[in-house]
């Protein structure tokens, strides 16, 4: 198995389990991650996901190079199908997932590993974690969405510096740029991810899903279109028990 699953009450921890390969993303691993996300999506007892890598060296070193080389040798159509579409399907699934996905970066996050961090709504990094976009050293641009998401996160010039140089940045710099939410000691990483998940899932699931949907769908729209997305997400929550419970608690506390 290339992916390991553990359950902690309402939180599922997904571990990319290819430690000897620095948790590189080969095709079976990407497919396994997608399959697990599909299962979690339909399981109402799961409220949040923490995604990490096995060991302490790497969250993920990115795409598995031998697999990638074989696909490229098969020509552009095969490369697009096997590398780009598969990788973009994974990052888009994480980005649009209706439950919070918190990436716990336990080491280097390079290439596709960094693109997963970019796609996830939340991320926490261990102090020794590093982030890089080394695709340019192989002669091509980021294929899993990194050329689009990274500049949206950190700004065009800062994003291009990482993409065009391939140079790594430390966890503290990643936090300064907004690529991760916070940096913690390595031995506290997983618990920090679960603690953040706990602070989210104490709220109504409909409200959490609506917030994720509103931000994800609206962030790159003009403000008027984004406000329309926000209004639609709000309207979808009004008839739910979560809104009624929240209002009742507010009014009772005020009284």
Coordinates of C-alpha atoms in Angstrom, one line a residue:
X1 CA 0.0 0.0 0.0
X2 CA 1.3 3.5 -0.9
X3 CA -1.2 5.3 1.3
X4 CA -1.9 4.6 5.0
X5 CA -5.1 5.6 6.8
X6 CA -5.7 6.2 10.5
X7 CA -8.9 7.4 12.2
X8 CA -8.9 9.7 15.2
X9 CA -12.6 10.3 16.1
X10 CA -13.9 12.5 13.3
X11 CA -10.5 13.2 11.8
X12 CA -8.8 10.9 9.2
X13 CA -5.0 11.1 8.9
X14 CA -3.8 10.1 5.4
X15 CA -0.1 9.3 5.2
X16 CA 1.7 9.0 1.9
X17 CA 3.7 5.8 2.7
X18 CA 6.7 5.6 0.4
X19 CA 9.4 6.7 2.8
X20 CA 12.2 5.1 0.9
X21 CA 11.3 7.1 -2.2
X22 CA 10.8 10.3 -0.2
X23 CA 7.1 9.8 -0.6
X24 CA 7.3 10.5 -4.3
X25 CA 4.0 10.5 -6.2
X26 CA 3.9 7.6 -8.6
X27 CA 0.6 6.8 -10.4
X28 CA -0.7 4.2 -7.9
X29 CA -0.1 6.7 -5.1
X30 CA -2.0 9.5 -6.8
X31 CA -4.9 7.0 -7.6
X32 CA -4.9 5.8 -4.0
X33 CA -5.2 9.3 -2.7
X34 CA -8.1 10.1 -5.0
X35 CA -9.8 6.9 -4.0
X36 CA -9.5 7.7 -0.3
X37 CA -10.8 11.2 -0.8
X38 CA -13.8 9.8 -2.6
X39 CA -14.5 7.5 0.4
X40 CA -14.1 10.3 2.9
X41 CA -16.3 12.6 0.9
X42 CA -19.3 10.2 1.3
X43 CA -18.6 9.3 4.9
X44 CA -20.6 11.8 7.1
X45 CA -18.8 10.6 10.2
X46 CA -15.5 12.1 8.9
X47 CA -15.3 15.8 9.3
X48 CA -11.7 16.7 8.4
X49 CA -8.5 15.3 6.8
X50 CA -4.9 15.7 7.9
X51 CA -2.5 14.7 5.0
X52 CA 1.1 14.0 5.7
X53 CA 4.1 11.9 4.6
X54 CA 5.8 8.9 6.2
X55 CA 9.1 9.6 8.1
X56 CA 10.7 12.9 8.9
X57 CA 12.6 13.6 5.6
X58 CA 9.8 14.4 3.2
X59 CA 6.2 15.2 2.9
X60 CA 6.6 14.4 -0.8
X61 CA 9.5 14.9 -3.2
X62 CA 7.0 15.3 -6.0
X63 CA 6.3 13.2 -9.1
X64 CA 8.1 9.9 -9.3
X65 CA 10.7 10.6 -11.9
X66 CA 11.0 7.1 -13.5
X67 CA 7.2 7.0 -14.1
X68 CA 7.3 10.6 -15.4
X69 CA 10.2 9.8 -17.8
X70 CA 8.4 6.8 -19.2
X71 CA 5.2 8.8 -19.9
X72 CA 7.2 11.6 -21.5
X73 CA 8.9 9.1 -23.8
X74 CA 5.5 8.0 -25.0
X75 CA 4.8 11.4 -26.5
X76 CA 2.8 14.6 -25.7
X77 CA -0.6 13.0 -25.6
X78 CA 0.5 10.2 -23.2
X79 CA 2.3 12.7 -21.0
X80 CA -0.7 15.0 -20.8
X81 CA -3.0 12.1 -20.0
X82 CA -0.8 10.3 -17.4
X83 CA 1.1 13.2 -15.8
X84 CA -0.8 16.5 -16.2
X85 CA -4.4 15.3 -16.1
X86 CA -3.8 12.9 -13.2
X87 CA -1.8 15.4 -11.2
X88 CA -4.2 18.2 -11.8
X89 CA -7.2 16.0 -10.9
X90 CA -5.6 15.3 -7.5
X91 CA -4.8 19.0 -6.7
X92 CA -8.2 20.1 -7.9
X93 CA -9.9 17.4 -5.8
X94 CA -8.0 18.6 -2.7
X95 CA -8.7 22.3 -3.5
X96 CA -12.4 21.7 -3.9
X97 CA -12.9 19.1 -1.2
X98 CA -16.0 19.9 0.9
X99 CA -14.3 19.0 4.1
X100 CA -11.1 20.8 5.4
X101 CA -7.9 19.2 4.2
X102 CA -4.9 20.2 6.4
X103 CA -1.5 19.3 5.0
X104 CA 1.1 18.5 7.7
X105 CA 4.4 19.1 6.0
X106 CA 6.9 16.8 7.7
X107 CA 9.9 17.5 5.5
X108 CA 10.7 18.6 2.0
X109 CA 7.7 19.4 -0.2
X110 CA 9.1 19.6 -3.7
X111 CA 7.3 19.7 -7.1
X112 CA 4.1 17.9 -6.9
X113 CA 4.4 17.8 -3.1
X114 CA 4.5 21.6 -3.0
X115 CA 1.6 21.7 -5.4
X116 CA -0.5 19.7 -3.0
X117 CA 0.3 22.3 -0.3
X118 CA -0.7 25.0 -2.6
X119 CA -4.0 23.3 -3.4
X120 CA -4.9 22.5 0.2
X121 CA -7.0 25.1 2.1
X122 CA -4.7 24.8 5.2
X123 CA -1.2 23.7 5.9
X124 CA 1.2 23.4 8.9
X125 CA 4.9 22.9 8.5
X126 CA 7.6 21.3 10.7
X127 CA 10.5 23.6 11.4
X128 CA 12.8 21.6 9.2
X129 CA 10.4 21.5 6.2
X130 CA 11.5 23.0 2.9
X131 CA 9.6 23.9 -0.3
X132 CA 10.7 24.1 -3.9
X133 CA 9.6 24.1 -7.5
X134 CA 12.4 22.1 -9.2
X135 CA 10.5 21.2 -12.4
X136 CA 12.5 23.8 -14.4
X137 CA 15.6 21.7 -13.8
X138 CA 13.9 18.9 -15.7
X139 CA 13.1 21.2 -18.6
X140 CA 9.4 21.8 -18.1
X141 CA 7.0 24.0 -16.0
X142 CA 5.0 22.8 -13.0
X143 CA 2.3 20.3 -14.3
X144 CA 0.1 19.8 -11.2
X145 CA -1.3 23.4 -11.1
X146 CA 1.7 25.1 -9.5
X147 CA 2.3 27.7 -12.2
X148 CA -1.3 29.0 -11.4
X149 CA -1.8 28.5 -7.7
X150 CA 1.6 29.5 -6.3
X151 CA 1.6 33.1 -7.8
X152 CA -2.0 33.5 -6.6
X153 CA -0.8 32.6 -3.0
X154 CA 2.5 34.5 -2.8
X155 CA 2.3 37.1 -5.7
X156 CA 3.5 37.0 -9.2
X157 CA 7.2 38.0 -8.6
X158 CA 7.7 35.8 -5.6
X159 CA 6.0 32.8 -7.3
X160 CA 8.1 33.3 -10.4
X161 CA 11.3 33.4 -8.3
X162 CA 10.6 30.0 -7.0
X163 CA 9.4 28.6 -10.3
X164 CA 12.3 30.0 -12.4
X165 CA 15.1 29.3 -10.0
X166 CA 14.0 26.0 -8.5
X167 CA 15.7 27.1 -5.3
X168 CA 14.2 25.8 -2.0
X169 CA 12.8 28.0 0.7
X170 CA 12.6 27.1 4.5
X171 CA 9.4 26.7 6.4
X172 CA 9.6 30.1 8.1
X173 CA 9.8 31.8 4.7
X174 CA 6.9 29.7 3.4
X175 CA 4.9 31.0 6.4
X176 CA 5.9 34.6 5.7
X177 CA 4.7 34.2 2.1
X178 CA 1.4 32.6 3.1
X179 CA 2.1 29.2 1.6
X180 CA 1.6 27.6 5.1
X181 CA -0.4 28.8 8.1
X182 CA 2.2 28.2 10.8
X183 CA 5.4 26.4 11.7
X184 CA 5.7 24.1 14.6
X185 CA 8.4 21.7 16.1
X186 CA 8.5 18.4 14.2
X187 CA 7.4 16.4 17.2
X188 CA 4.3 18.5 17.5
X189 CA 3.3 18.6 13.8
X190 CA 0.6 15.9 13.7
X191 CA -1.0 17.0 16.9
X192 CA -1.0 20.6 15.7
X193 CA -2.9 19.4 12.5
X194 CA -5.4 17.5 14.6
X195 CA -5.9 20.4 16.9
X196 CA -6.5 22.8 14.0
X197 CA -9.0 20.3 12.7
X198 CA -10.7 20.1 16.1
X199 CA -11.2 23.9 16.1
X200 CA -12.9 23.7 12.8
X201 CA -15.2 20.7 13.2
X202 CA -16.7 22.0 16.4
X203 CA -18.8 24.1 14.0
X204 CA -21.7 22.8 11.9
X205 CA -20.6 20.7 8.9
X206 CA -22.9 22.7 6.6
X207 CA -21.3 25.9 7.6
X208 CA -17.8 24.5 7.2
X209 CA -18.6 23.2 3.7
X210 CA -20.2 26.5 2.8
X211 CA -17.2 28.6 3.9
X212 CA -14.8 26.3 2.0
X213 CA -17.0 26.5 -1.1
X214 CA -17.4 30.3 -0.9
X215 CA -13.7 31.0 -0.6
X216 CA -12.6 28.5 -3.2
X217 CA -15.1 29.4 -5.8
X218 CA -14.9 33.2 -5.2
X219 CA -11.3 33.9 -4.6
X220 CA -10.3 34.5 -8.2
X221 CA -13.5 36.1 -9.4
X222 CA -14.2 39.9 -9.6
X223 CA -15.7 41.1 -6.3
X224 CA -19.3 41.4 -7.6
X225 CA -19.2 37.8 -8.8
X226 CA -17.5 36.6 -5.6
X227 CA -20.2 38.3 -3.6
X228 CA -22.9 36.5 -5.6
X229 CA -21.1 33.2 -4.8
X230 CA -21.0 34.2 -1.1
X231 CA -24.7 35.0 -1.1
X232 CA -25.6 31.6 -2.7
X233 CA -23.5 29.8 -0.1
X234 CA -25.2 31.7 2.7
X235 CA -28.6 31.0 1.3
X236 CA -27.8 27.2 1.2
X237 CA -27.1 27.2 4.9
X238 CA -30.2 29.1 6.1
X239 CA -32.7 26.2 6.4
X240 CA -30.2 23.9 8.2
X241 CA -30.2 22.8 11.8
X242 CA -26.7 24.2 12.1
X243 CA -28.0 27.8 11.6
X244 CA -30.9 27.3 14.0
X245 CA -28.6 25.9 16.6
X246 CA -26.0 28.6 16.2
X247 CA -28.6 31.4 16.4
X248 CA -30.2 29.8 19.5
X249 CA -26.9 29.6 21.3
X250 CA -26.1 33.2 20.4
X251 CA -29.4 34.5 21.7
X252 CA -29.3 32.3 24.8
X253 CA -25.8 33.5 25.6
X254 CA -26.8 37.1 25.0
X255 CA -29.8 36.7 27.3

